[in-house]
Short mmCIF file of C-alpha atoms in Angstrom, two decimals:
data_model
loop_
_atom_site.label_atom_id
_atom_site.label_comp_id
_atom_site.label_asym_id
_atom_site.label_seq_id
_atom_site.Cartn_x
_atom_site.Cartn_y
_atom_site.Cartn_z
CA MET A 1 16.18 -38.15 11.51
CA LEU A 2 12.85 -38.88 13.12
CA THR A 3 11.84 -42.36 14.15
CA LEU A 4 8.13 -42.95 14.39
CA THR A 5 6.61 -46.14 15.74
CA ASN A 6 4.17 -47.90 13.44
CA ARG A 7 1.63 -50.53 14.36
CA LEU A 8 -0.98 -52.52 12.50
CA LEU A 9 -4.38 -50.82 12.48
CA THR A 10 -7.64 -51.92 10.92
CA GLU A 11 -11.12 -50.48 10.61
CA GLY A 12 -11.88 -51.77 14.11
CA ASP A 13 -9.40 -49.55 15.97
CA THR A 14 -10.96 -48.00 19.02
CA GLN A 15 -9.31 -44.57 19.20
CA THR A 16 -11.48 -42.06 17.39
CA PRO A 17 -12.11 -38.35 17.97
CA SER A 18 -15.36 -37.28 19.60
CA VAL A 19 -18.11 -35.41 17.83
CA THR A 20 -18.16 -31.61 17.95
CA THR A 21 -20.20 -28.75 16.61
CA GLY A 22 -17.38 -26.24 16.13
CA GLN A 23 -13.74 -25.83 15.16
CA THR A 24 -12.31 -26.73 18.57
CA GLN A 25 -9.49 -29.13 19.33
CA PRO A 26 -10.89 -32.67 19.03
CA ALA A 27 -10.54 -35.26 21.73
CA THR A 28 -8.28 -38.24 21.18
CA THR A 29 -10.40 -41.02 22.61
CA GLY A 30 -13.88 -42.24 21.95
CA PRO A 31 -15.97 -45.17 20.77
CA SER A 32 -15.13 -47.44 17.90
CA SER A 33 -15.05 -46.38 14.26
CA PRO A 34 -18.45 -46.25 12.56
CA LYS A 35 -19.80 -49.39 10.96
CA GLY A 36 -22.00 -49.28 7.91
CA SER A 37 -23.61 -51.51 5.36
CA SER A 38 -21.57 -53.37 2.78
CA ALA A 39 -21.09 -50.03 1.01
CA GLU A 40 -20.38 -48.20 4.29
CA LEU A 41 -23.19 -45.73 3.79
CA TYR A 42 -23.23 -43.90 7.10
CA THR A 43 -26.43 -43.14 9.01
CA SER A 44 -26.98 -40.72 11.87
CA SER A 45 -26.60 -43.52 14.39
CA ASP A 46 -23.20 -44.37 12.91
CA ARG A 47 -21.77 -40.94 13.73
CA ILE A 48 -19.41 -40.86 16.67
CA ASN A 49 -19.76 -38.44 19.76
CA GLY A 50 15.62 -17.21 -13.75
CA GLN A 51 16.78 -16.32 -16.92
CA SER A 52 14.94 -14.84 -19.92
CA THR A 53 14.63 -17.08 -22.98
CA SER A 54 12.47 -14.84 -25.17
CA SER A 55 10.01 -11.99 -24.91
CA ASN A 56 7.27 -14.51 -24.17
CA SER A 57 9.00 -16.69 -21.61
CA SER A 58 11.27 -16.68 -18.61
CA THR A 59 12.60 -19.01 -15.95
CA GLU A 60 13.70 -18.51 -12.38
CA SER A 61 14.32 -20.27 -9.09
CA TYR A 62 13.01 -19.23 -5.71
CA SER A 63 15.08 -17.25 -3.28
CA PRO A 64 14.61 -17.83 0.46
CA SER A 65 12.45 -14.71 0.70
CA ASP A 66 9.91 -16.46 -1.52
CA GLY A 67 9.53 -19.18 1.06
CA VAL A 68 11.45 -21.99 -0.67
CA THR A 69 15.20 -22.46 -0.78
CA GLU A 70 16.92 -22.57 -4.13
CA SER A 71 18.37 -25.99 -3.53
CA THR A 72 17.61 -29.13 -1.58
CA GLN A 73 15.96 -28.56 1.77
CA SER A 74 17.47 -30.31 4.77
CA HIS A 75 14.58 -32.60 5.60
CA ARG A 76 14.08 -33.78 9.14
CA CYS A 77 11.34 -36.14 7.94
CA SER A 78 12.33 -39.53 6.67
CA THR A 79 9.99 -41.30 4.28
CA LEU A 80 7.88 -43.24 6.73
CA SER A 81 7.39 -46.92 6.02
CA PRO A 82 3.67 -47.37 5.48
CA THR A 83 1.99 -49.46 8.12
CA SER A 84 0.28 -52.59 6.82
CA PHE A 85 -3.44 -52.09 6.31
CA GLU A 86 -6.23 -53.99 4.62
CA ALA A 87 -6.52 -52.18 1.33
CA SER A 88 -9.36 -54.47 0.29
CA LYS A 89 -11.59 -52.69 2.80
CA GLU A 90 -11.34 -49.42 0.91
CA ILE A 91 -14.55 -48.81 -0.99
CA PRO A 92 -14.22 -47.70 -4.63
CA GLY A 93 -17.00 -45.15 -4.09
CA LYS A 94 -15.55 -43.54 -0.95
CA PHE A 95 -13.98 -40.10 -0.41
CA ILE A 96 -12.50 -38.54 2.73
CA PHE A 97 -11.42 -34.90 2.43
CA THR A 98 -11.68 -31.35 3.72
CA PHE A 99 -12.27 -27.90 2.30
CA LEU A 100 -10.00 -24.91 3.01
CA ALA A 101 -10.93 -21.39 4.05
CA VAL A 102 -12.11 -18.79 1.55
CA ASN A 103 -11.51 -15.24 2.75
CA CYS A 104 -14.77 -13.30 2.39
CA THR A 105 -17.87 -12.32 4.35
CA ASP A 106 -20.41 -14.51 2.56
CA PRO A 107 -18.87 -17.73 1.20
CA THR A 108 -20.79 -20.64 -0.21
CA THR A 109 -19.43 -24.18 -0.47
CA LYS A 110 -20.79 -26.91 -2.72
CA ILE A 111 -20.08 -30.51 -3.68
CA PHE A 112 -20.84 -31.95 -7.10
CA ILE A 113 -21.31 -35.73 -7.29
CA GLY A 114 -21.68 -37.43 -10.66
CA THR A 115 -21.79 -41.01 -11.83
CA LYS A 116 -18.46 -42.20 -13.13
CA PHE A 117 -20.07 -44.06 -16.02
CA SER A 118 -22.95 -42.95 -18.21
CA ASP A 119 -24.73 -46.32 -17.96
CA VAL A 120 -24.54 -46.86 -14.17
CA GLY A 121 -26.44 -44.98 -11.46
CA ALA A 122 -25.27 -44.50 -7.86
CA SER A 123 -26.71 -43.96 -4.38
CA GLY A 124 -25.05 -42.93 -1.15
CA ASN A 125 -24.59 -40.04 1.24
CA ILE A 126 -22.42 -37.15 2.34
CA SER A 127 -21.55 -37.16 6.03
CA PHE A 128 -19.57 -34.99 8.42
CA PRO A 129 -18.34 -37.58 10.93
CA LEU A 130 -16.91 -35.17 13.53
CA ILE A 131 -19.77 -32.68 13.38
CA ASP A 132 -23.25 -33.28 14.76
CA THR A 133 -25.27 -32.61 11.63
CA PRO A 134 -27.53 -34.81 9.48
CA ASN A 135 -26.24 -36.71 6.48
CA ILE A 136 -27.08 -35.62 2.96
CA THR A 137 -28.32 -38.50 0.81
CA PHE A 138 -28.13 -38.75 -2.97
CA SER A 139 -29.49 -41.01 -5.69
CA LEU A 140 -28.19 -40.48 -9.22
CA ASN A 141 -29.58 -41.80 -12.45
CA PRO A 142 -27.06 -43.21 -14.94
CA GLY A 143 -25.05 -40.46 -16.62
CA SER A 144 -26.12 -37.68 -14.25
CA GLY A 145 -24.82 -35.46 -11.46
CA GLU A 146 -26.10 -33.24 -8.68
CA THR A 147 -24.75 -30.33 -6.63
CA PHE A 148 -25.16 -30.14 -2.84
CA ASP A 149 -24.70 -27.31 -0.33
CA VAL A 150 -22.12 -27.80 2.43
CA PRO A 151 -22.83 -26.24 5.85
CA SER A 152 -20.53 -23.37 6.75
CA PHE A 153 -19.34 -25.04 9.97
CA ALA A 154 -17.83 -27.84 7.86
CA VAL A 155 -15.34 -25.34 6.38
CA PRO A 156 -12.32 -24.23 8.44
CA SER A 157 -11.71 -20.63 9.38
CA GLU A 158 -8.31 -18.97 9.03
CA LYS A 159 -8.56 -18.33 12.78
CA ALA A 160 -8.10 -22.09 13.27
CA LEU A 161 -4.78 -22.28 11.40
CA ASN A 162 -1.98 -24.48 12.72
CA GLN A 163 -4.12 -26.86 14.73
CA LYS A 164 -6.46 -29.80 14.39
CA VAL A 165 -9.97 -29.08 13.10
CA ASN A 166 -13.10 -31.20 12.67
CA THR A 167 -14.00 -30.28 9.09
CA SER A 168 -13.68 -33.62 7.29
CA VAL A 169 -16.26 -34.69 4.74
CA VAL A 170 -16.99 -38.32 3.89
CA ILE A 171 -18.79 -39.43 0.74
CA ALA A 172 -19.77 -43.07 0.37
CA SER A 173 -21.55 -44.59 -2.61
CA ASP A 174 -22.65 -48.03 -3.72
CA GLU A 175 -21.13 -47.42 -7.18
CA ARG A 176 -18.17 -45.39 -8.43
CA VAL A 177 -18.77 -41.65 -8.55
CA VAL A 178 -16.76 -38.50 -9.28
CA VAL A 179 -16.61 -35.67 -6.77
CA TYR A 180 -15.73 -31.99 -7.22
CA GLY A 181 -15.63 -29.21 -4.63
CA HIS A 182 -16.54 -25.59 -5.30
CA GLN A 183 -16.39 -22.41 -3.20
CA ARG A 184 -17.25 -18.83 -4.07
CA CYS A 185 -18.14 -15.55 -2.40
CA ARG A 186 -21.59 -14.08 -2.86
CA GLY A 187 -21.23 -10.66 -1.24
CA SER A 188 -20.66 -7.52 -3.28
CA GLY A 189 -16.96 -6.89 -3.89
CA ASN A 190 -15.96 -10.36 -2.65
CA TYR A 191 -14.45 -11.73 -5.83
CA ARG A 192 -13.41 -15.29 -4.97
CA ALA A 193 -14.00 -18.66 -6.61
CA THR A 194 -12.26 -22.02 -6.65
CA ALA A 195 -13.00 -25.56 -7.76
CA PHE A 196 -11.12 -28.84 -7.42
CA ARG A 197 -11.55 -32.53 -8.04
CA VAL A 198 -11.47 -34.81 -5.01
CA ARG A 199 -9.28 -37.92 -5.04
CA ARG A 200 -11.02 -41.07 -3.84
CA THR A 201 -9.53 -42.87 -0.84
CA GLU A 202 -8.04 -45.71 -2.87
CA ALA A 203 -6.01 -43.14 -4.87
CA LEU A 204 -4.42 -41.50 -1.82
CA GLY A 205 -0.83 -42.06 -0.70
CA THR A 206 1.64 -41.53 2.14
CA GLU A 207 4.16 -39.07 0.65
CA TYR A 208 3.34 -35.57 -0.63
CA TRP A 209 4.96 -32.25 -1.48
CA VAL A 210 3.05 -28.98 -1.32
CA ILE A 211 2.79 -26.65 -4.29
CA THR A 212 0.84 -23.38 -4.18
CA HIS A 213 1.35 -19.61 -4.61
CA GLN A 214 1.39 -16.61 -2.29
CA SER A 215 1.82 -12.96 -3.13
CA LYS A 216 -1.10 -12.00 -0.89
CA GLY A 217 -3.60 -13.85 1.26
CA THR A 218 -3.07 -16.96 3.36
CA SER A 219 -1.23 -19.97 1.97
CA GLN A 220 -2.94 -22.99 3.53
CA VAL A 221 -2.83 -26.80 3.65
CA GLY A 222 -5.22 -29.40 5.04
CA VAL A 223 -4.12 -32.96 5.90
CA VAL A 224 -6.84 -35.53 6.67
CA ALA A 225 -6.24 -38.97 8.20
CA THR A 226 -8.14 -41.90 6.72
CA ARG A 227 -7.18 -44.29 9.55
CA ASN A 228 -6.63 -44.14 13.29
CA ASN A 229 -3.21 -43.43 14.77
CA THR A 230 -1.75 -41.97 11.59
CA ASN A 231 1.74 -40.61 12.26
CA ILE A 232 2.50 -37.54 10.15
CA CYS A 233 5.69 -35.52 9.71
CA ILE A 234 5.64 -32.09 8.06
CA ASN A 235 8.83 -30.27 7.09
CA GLY A 236 9.36 -27.00 5.28
CA VAL A 237 10.92 -23.57 5.55
CA PHE A 238 8.05 -22.34 7.73
CA ILE A 239 6.93 -25.49 9.52
CA ASN A 240 8.57 -28.51 11.14
CA LYS A 241 6.06 -30.66 12.97
CA THR A 242 5.16 -34.22 13.82
CA THR A 243 1.63 -35.12 14.86
CA THR A 244 -0.71 -38.06 15.19
CA LEU A 245 -4.18 -37.88 13.67
CA HIS A 246 -7.05 -40.26 14.21
CA LYS A 247 -9.51 -41.17 11.51
CA TYR A 248 -11.23 -38.11 9.99
CA GLU A 249 -9.14 -35.57 11.93
CA THR A 250 -7.65 -32.70 9.92
CA PHE A 251 -4.45 -30.80 10.60
CA TYR A 252 -4.90 -27.35 9.09
CA PHE A 253 -1.83 -25.13 8.74
CA GLY A 254 -0.52 -22.11 6.86
CA GLY A 255 0.22 -18.40 7.03
CA LEU A 256 1.27 -15.31 5.10
CA TYR A 257 4.03 -17.09 3.20
CA ASP A 258 4.42 -19.54 0.34
CA LEU A 259 4.26 -23.15 1.52
CA THR A 260 5.53 -24.52 -1.80
CA GLY A 261 8.22 -27.13 -1.14
CA THR A 262 6.81 -28.34 2.18
CA TYR A 263 7.24 -32.10 2.54
CA ILE A 264 4.58 -34.31 4.18
CA ALA A 265 5.10 -37.98 5.04
CA ALA A 266 2.71 -40.38 6.81
CA ASP A 267 2.61 -44.05 7.71
CA LYS A 268 -0.96 -44.50 6.40
CA PRO A 269 -2.80 -42.97 3.44
CA ILE A 270 -3.73 -39.31 3.91
CA PHE A 271 -5.62 -36.69 1.92
CA VAL A 272 -3.77 -33.40 1.26
CA ILE A 273 -5.20 -30.18 -0.16
CA ALA A 274 -3.32 -26.90 -0.67
CA GLY A 275 -4.13 -23.41 -1.86
CA ASN A 276 -4.59 -19.77 -0.94
CA SER A 277 -7.61 -18.03 0.59
CA ALA A 278 -7.26 -14.70 -1.25
CA ASP A 279 -4.17 -14.43 -3.44
CA LYS A 280 -3.12 -11.90 -6.03
CA SER A 281 -1.75 -12.99 -9.37
CA PRO A 282 2.01 -13.24 -10.05
CA TYR A 283 1.77 -9.50 -10.82
CA PRO A 284 1.47 -8.33 -7.19
CA ASP A 285 0.07 -4.88 -8.02
CA THR A 286 -3.21 -6.42 -9.19
CA THR A 287 -6.14 -4.93 -7.30
CA TYR A 288 -8.30 -8.03 -7.21
CA LYS A 289 -7.64 -11.26 -5.31
CA ASP A 290 -8.97 -14.79 -5.71
CA SER A 291 -8.86 -18.12 -3.91
CA PHE A 292 -7.63 -21.45 -5.23
CA ASN A 293 -7.48 -24.86 -3.58
CA LYS A 294 -6.31 -28.15 -5.11
CA CYS A 295 -6.13 -31.76 -3.96
CA LEU A 296 -2.48 -32.78 -4.26
CA PRO A 297 -1.40 -36.09 -5.83
CA PRO A 298 0.93 -38.35 -3.85
CA VAL A 299 4.50 -38.67 -5.16
CA LYS A 300 3.72 -42.12 -6.58
CA ASP A 301 1.30 -40.53 -9.08
CA TRP A 302 3.48 -37.71 -10.41
CA GLY A 303 4.03 -37.49 -14.17
CA LYS A 304 6.98 -36.84 -16.49
CA HIS A 305 5.51 -35.30 -19.67
CA PHE A 306 3.29 -32.20 -19.83
CA THR A 307 2.01 -29.76 -22.42
CA LEU A 308 0.85 -26.46 -20.92
CA VAL A 309 -1.36 -24.00 -22.76
CA PRO A 310 -2.28 -20.39 -21.95
CA PHE A 311 -5.46 -19.82 -19.94
CA PRO A 312 -8.66 -18.86 -21.75
CA PRO A 313 -9.92 -16.48 -22.89
CA GLN A 314 -7.54 -15.03 -25.45
CA SER A 315 -4.47 -17.09 -24.53
CA GLN A 316 -3.49 -15.36 -21.32
CA PRO A 317 0.13 -15.71 -20.07
CA PHE A 318 0.84 -18.05 -17.18
CA THR A 319 3.39 -19.04 -14.58
CA ALA A 320 4.32 -22.69 -14.03
CA LYS A 321 5.91 -24.07 -10.87
CA ILE A 322 7.78 -27.37 -11.07
CA LEU A 323 8.91 -29.32 -8.02
CA SER A 324 11.18 -32.37 -7.97
CA SER A 325 11.20 -35.10 -5.32
CA HIS A 326 14.51 -36.54 -6.62
CA ASP A 327 18.06 -35.31 -6.91
CA ASN A 328 19.53 -34.99 -10.41
CA CYS A 329 16.13 -34.60 -12.02
CA THR A 330 16.67 -33.40 -15.59
CA LEU A 331 14.06 -31.04 -17.04
CA GLU A 332 13.73 -30.10 -20.68
CA TYR A 333 11.19 -27.53 -21.73
CA VAL A 334 10.35 -26.31 -25.21
CA TYR A 335 8.34 -23.13 -25.79
CA GLY A 336 6.02 -22.59 -28.72
CA THR A 337 8.51 -20.04 -29.99
CA GLY A 338 11.07 -22.84 -30.42
CA SER A 339 13.23 -21.90 -27.43
CA ARG A 340 14.60 -25.02 -25.76
CA LEU A 341 16.21 -25.21 -22.32
CA SER A 342 17.46 -27.99 -20.06
CA VAL A 343 18.13 -27.78 -16.32
CA SER A 344 18.78 -30.14 -13.42
CA LEU A 345 16.76 -29.99 -10.21
CA SER A 346 17.64 -31.24 -6.76
CA LYS A 347 15.22 -32.82 -4.32
CA GLY A 348 12.82 -30.19 -3.06
CA GLU A 349 13.95 -27.56 -5.57
CA VAL A 350 11.32 -25.46 -7.31
CA LYS A 351 11.69 -24.07 -10.83
CA VAL A 352 9.46 -21.23 -12.08
CA LEU A 353 8.69 -20.78 -15.78
CA ASN A 354 6.74 -17.95 -17.41
CA SER A 355 5.18 -18.21 -20.83
CA SER A 356 2.42 -16.92 -23.10
CA THR A 357 2.74 -19.77 -25.60
CA VAL A 358 2.39 -23.55 -25.52
CA LEU A 359 5.05 -25.07 -23.27
CA ASN A 360 6.17 -28.72 -23.50
CA ILE A 361 7.94 -30.12 -20.43
CA HIS A 362 9.76 -33.45 -20.13
CA SER A 363 11.40 -34.80 -17.00
CA SER A 364 13.65 -37.74 -16.17
CA GLU A 365 11.75 -38.23 -12.89
CA GLY A 366 8.21 -37.63 -11.76
CA ILE A 367 7.51 -33.96 -11.05
CA LEU A 368 4.72 -31.97 -9.42
CA LEU A 369 3.57 -29.17 -11.71
CA ALA A 370 1.10 -26.35 -11.10
CA GLN A 371 0.03 -23.66 -13.55
CA PHE A 372 -1.10 -20.17 -12.46
CA SER A 373 -2.91 -17.59 -14.55
CA LYS A 374 -1.51 -14.07 -14.68
CA ASP A 375 -3.19 -10.69 -14.43
CA ARG A 376 -5.47 -9.97 -17.42
CA ARG A 377 -4.64 -6.28 -17.53
CA GLU A 378 -6.41 -5.57 -20.82
CA GLN A 379 -9.59 -7.34 -19.67
CA THR A 380 -11.27 -5.35 -16.93
CA ILE A 381 -13.55 -8.11 -15.63
CA TYR A 382 -11.28 -11.13 -16.11
CA ARG A 383 -8.29 -10.37 -13.94
CA ASN A 384 -8.20 -12.77 -11.02
CA PRO A 385 -5.57 -15.48 -10.57
CA SER A 386 -6.27 -19.20 -10.83
CA MET A 387 -4.39 -22.45 -10.25
CA VAL A 388 -4.62 -25.78 -12.02
CA LEU A 389 -2.69 -29.02 -11.71
CA THR A 390 -2.30 -29.77 -15.40
CA PRO A 391 -2.59 -33.54 -15.98
CA PRO A 392 0.47 -35.30 -17.44
CA LEU A 393 0.36 -36.63 -20.99
CA GLY A 394 0.34 -40.38 -21.46
CA ASP A 395 -1.25 -41.08 -18.07
CA ALA A 396 -4.86 -40.77 -19.20
CA GLU A 397 -6.96 -43.69 -17.98
CA ARG A 398 -10.47 -42.80 -19.14
CA ASN A 399 -12.36 -41.89 -22.29
CA GLU A 400 -15.61 -40.72 -20.65
CA PHE A 401 -16.14 -37.94 -18.10
CA ILE A 402 -19.15 -36.45 -16.33
CA PHE A 403 -18.19 -33.05 -14.94
CA PRO A 404 -19.75 -29.83 -13.59
CA VAL A 405 -19.78 -26.19 -14.54
CA PHE A 406 -20.37 -24.05 -11.44
CA ARG A 407 -22.28 -20.80 -11.25
CA LEU A 408 -20.14 -17.86 -10.18
CA SER A 409 -22.83 -15.27 -9.49
CA ALA A 410 -26.57 -15.11 -8.88
CA ASP A 411 -27.26 -13.23 -12.11
CA ASN A 412 -24.79 -15.22 -14.24
CA ARG A 413 -23.11 -11.92 -15.20
CA ASP A 414 -20.17 -12.03 -17.59
CA GLU A 415 -19.71 -15.79 -17.11
CA ARG A 416 -17.90 -18.00 -19.58
CA SER A 417 -16.76 -21.60 -19.34
CA TYR A 418 -14.28 -23.58 -21.41
CA ILE A 419 -13.00 -27.12 -21.69
CA THR A 420 -9.50 -27.83 -23.00
CA ILE A 421 -8.74 -31.39 -24.12
CA TRP A 422 -5.46 -33.11 -24.93
CA LEU A 423 -6.29 -35.55 -27.76
CA PRO A 424 -4.02 -38.44 -28.74
CA PRO A 425 -3.59 -39.22 -32.46
CA ALA A 426 -6.56 -40.64 -34.37
CA SER A 427 -9.05 -39.74 -31.67
CA ASN A 428 -12.49 -38.23 -31.91
CA ILE A 429 -14.71 -36.73 -29.27
CA LEU A 430 -18.34 -35.95 -28.48
CA LEU A 431 -19.59 -33.30 -26.06
CA ASP A 432 -22.99 -34.16 -24.58
CA ASN A 433 -23.34 -36.81 -27.31
CA LYS A 434 -22.96 -34.21 -30.05
CA ASN A 435 -20.28 -33.18 -32.50
CA VAL A 436 -19.20 -29.64 -31.69
CA SER A 437 -16.83 -27.15 -33.27
CA TRP A 438 -13.44 -27.40 -31.55
CA ASN A 439 -10.88 -24.62 -31.62
CA GLU A 440 -7.36 -25.94 -32.28
CA ILE A 441 -5.15 -24.06 -29.81
CA GLY A 442 -1.89 -26.00 -29.88
CA GLU A 443 0.06 -29.14 -30.54
CA GLY A 444 1.79 -31.28 -27.98
CA THR A 445 4.42 -33.97 -28.33
CA ASN A 446 3.83 -37.41 -29.86
CA GLY A 447 1.08 -36.16 -32.13
CA TYR A 448 -1.23 -34.83 -29.41
CA ARG A 449 -3.70 -32.13 -30.48
CA ILE A 450 -4.98 -29.56 -28.00
CA VAL A 451 -8.53 -28.38 -28.62
CA GLN A 452 -10.93 -26.10 -26.79
CA ALA A 453 -14.67 -25.38 -26.75
CA ASN A 454 -17.15 -23.20 -24.90
CA LEU A 455 -19.49 -24.75 -22.32
CA SER A 456 -22.86 -23.64 -21.02
CA SER A 457 -22.63 -21.61 -17.82
CA SER A 458 -23.98 -24.16 -15.32
CA GLY A 459 -25.05 -27.77 -14.86
CA PHE A 460 -23.04 -30.77 -15.95
CA HIS A 461 -21.66 -32.19 -19.18
CA ILE A 462 -20.49 -35.52 -20.57
CA ILE A 463 -17.42 -36.06 -22.73
CA HIS A 464 -16.94 -39.24 -24.81
CA SER A 465 -13.87 -40.20 -26.84
CA ASN A 466 -12.69 -43.33 -28.62
CA LYS A 467 -9.36 -42.98 -26.77
CA ASN A 468 -8.32 -42.04 -23.25
CA ILE A 469 -7.95 -38.28 -22.82
CA THR A 470 -7.05 -35.60 -20.28
CA ALA A 471 -8.89 -32.31 -19.93
CA VAL A 472 -9.15 -29.08 -17.90
CA VAL A 473 -12.25 -26.95 -17.24
CA ASN A 474 -12.04 -23.17 -16.73
CA GLY A 475 -14.87 -21.09 -15.29
CA ILE A 476 -14.65 -17.30 -15.61
CA GLY A 477 -16.90 -14.64 -14.11
CA HIS A 478 -16.83 -11.04 -12.93
CA HIS A 479 -13.40 -10.92 -11.22
CA LYS A 480 -13.67 -14.66 -10.48
CA TYR A 481 -11.80 -17.56 -12.05
CA TYR A 482 -11.57 -21.28 -11.31
CA SER A 483 -9.80 -24.17 -13.04
CA TYR A 484 -9.71 -27.91 -12.44
CA ALA A 485 -8.57 -31.07 -14.20
CA LEU A 486 -11.12 -33.80 -14.91
CA GLN A 487 -10.91 -37.05 -12.97
#
């Protein structure tokens, strides 16, 4: 069992990494943390130098060759007791995060920032605190959003795996905003695209488990410190490491193996993102590969009730991975065909389910659940894999969303976009302040309806409902596919 020493740290701590222009190992000492206005909007001077259930479904557990043991891992990390910190200093409109590598010759990285509410505007900036580059400022009218280009040197390279990198991004705003990241490849034959929502700093935690997929490409994870002297312990089949990160530093790790089931504990809030730079679908003989990266929720925010639906278009089959952070976690899952199964998971155990119909999942404890699209063999141009962290039912906190649809190619070729919404009973919904025709694609538990509609191929949209809802956006192009849940 590891014992890590904690101490009280505040925004005034003096150990901070120095500024750099590349992906080199950052220094561990430097001037004090940057100071900003009451909204902490940074300026340049602030920067510092198993078993089949039916023909449509199956279930399995991982074997060690898949990268995750079938039962509880022997964790060398204890759950670190969080160090006291002044939570009141966290700004509601602040984000600290990193992108992951996308494996291609000509990648592009973008950030979408939208107002969280349709009647409130927002102003702020995007900064790269460990890289000597100018800030990007933004000013949003109420109910609007804008997309910004991210410089390539603010994205890690796979060559920098398993070390600290200086690729953190900080977004600060005077009002609440929503933030989404997007990456794609522009070169001919480079069929990659991913999108993810970014968790704001006040929604981060200190305990995480990794969930991702790897049948090709590089499985990768980025961990970003939000405070100085953050002690971090990482334990999994392929990595056992303790490290200390200072504010804005990123530990970037991974390899040619599945990191699902890796446990990460810290004594201060951290940001964690996981994915794959160029994976194949769960059918490994697929020719085309795609990237997917997702911000992971801390254990404290895991859910217990989920309804999964096939990926659009045409109800494509999917694989679901379920990870438990507790022993004796009871899972019950019911397929659309009526098949019902119940299993018990141990701490750190991963269960894999395959389905082509609606799948309802209930758990006695909070679980981490990821859904992966399968090879679209009968659709020549829509074959790449995708990953989404399907939001749990009953945990919806909002009834209004401003969200982006990202372009996947310069000529907009073969692009389609969809939104899938989980509607509670007696709810109604408007898309861009209009009534639209919704396609009923399934029914969840407790009277939930699952509906879907097409979206325009780029720009942003606004969803309004009289009740709190959850939703997922899918963007599909020529051998490219991305999915993300709304925030």
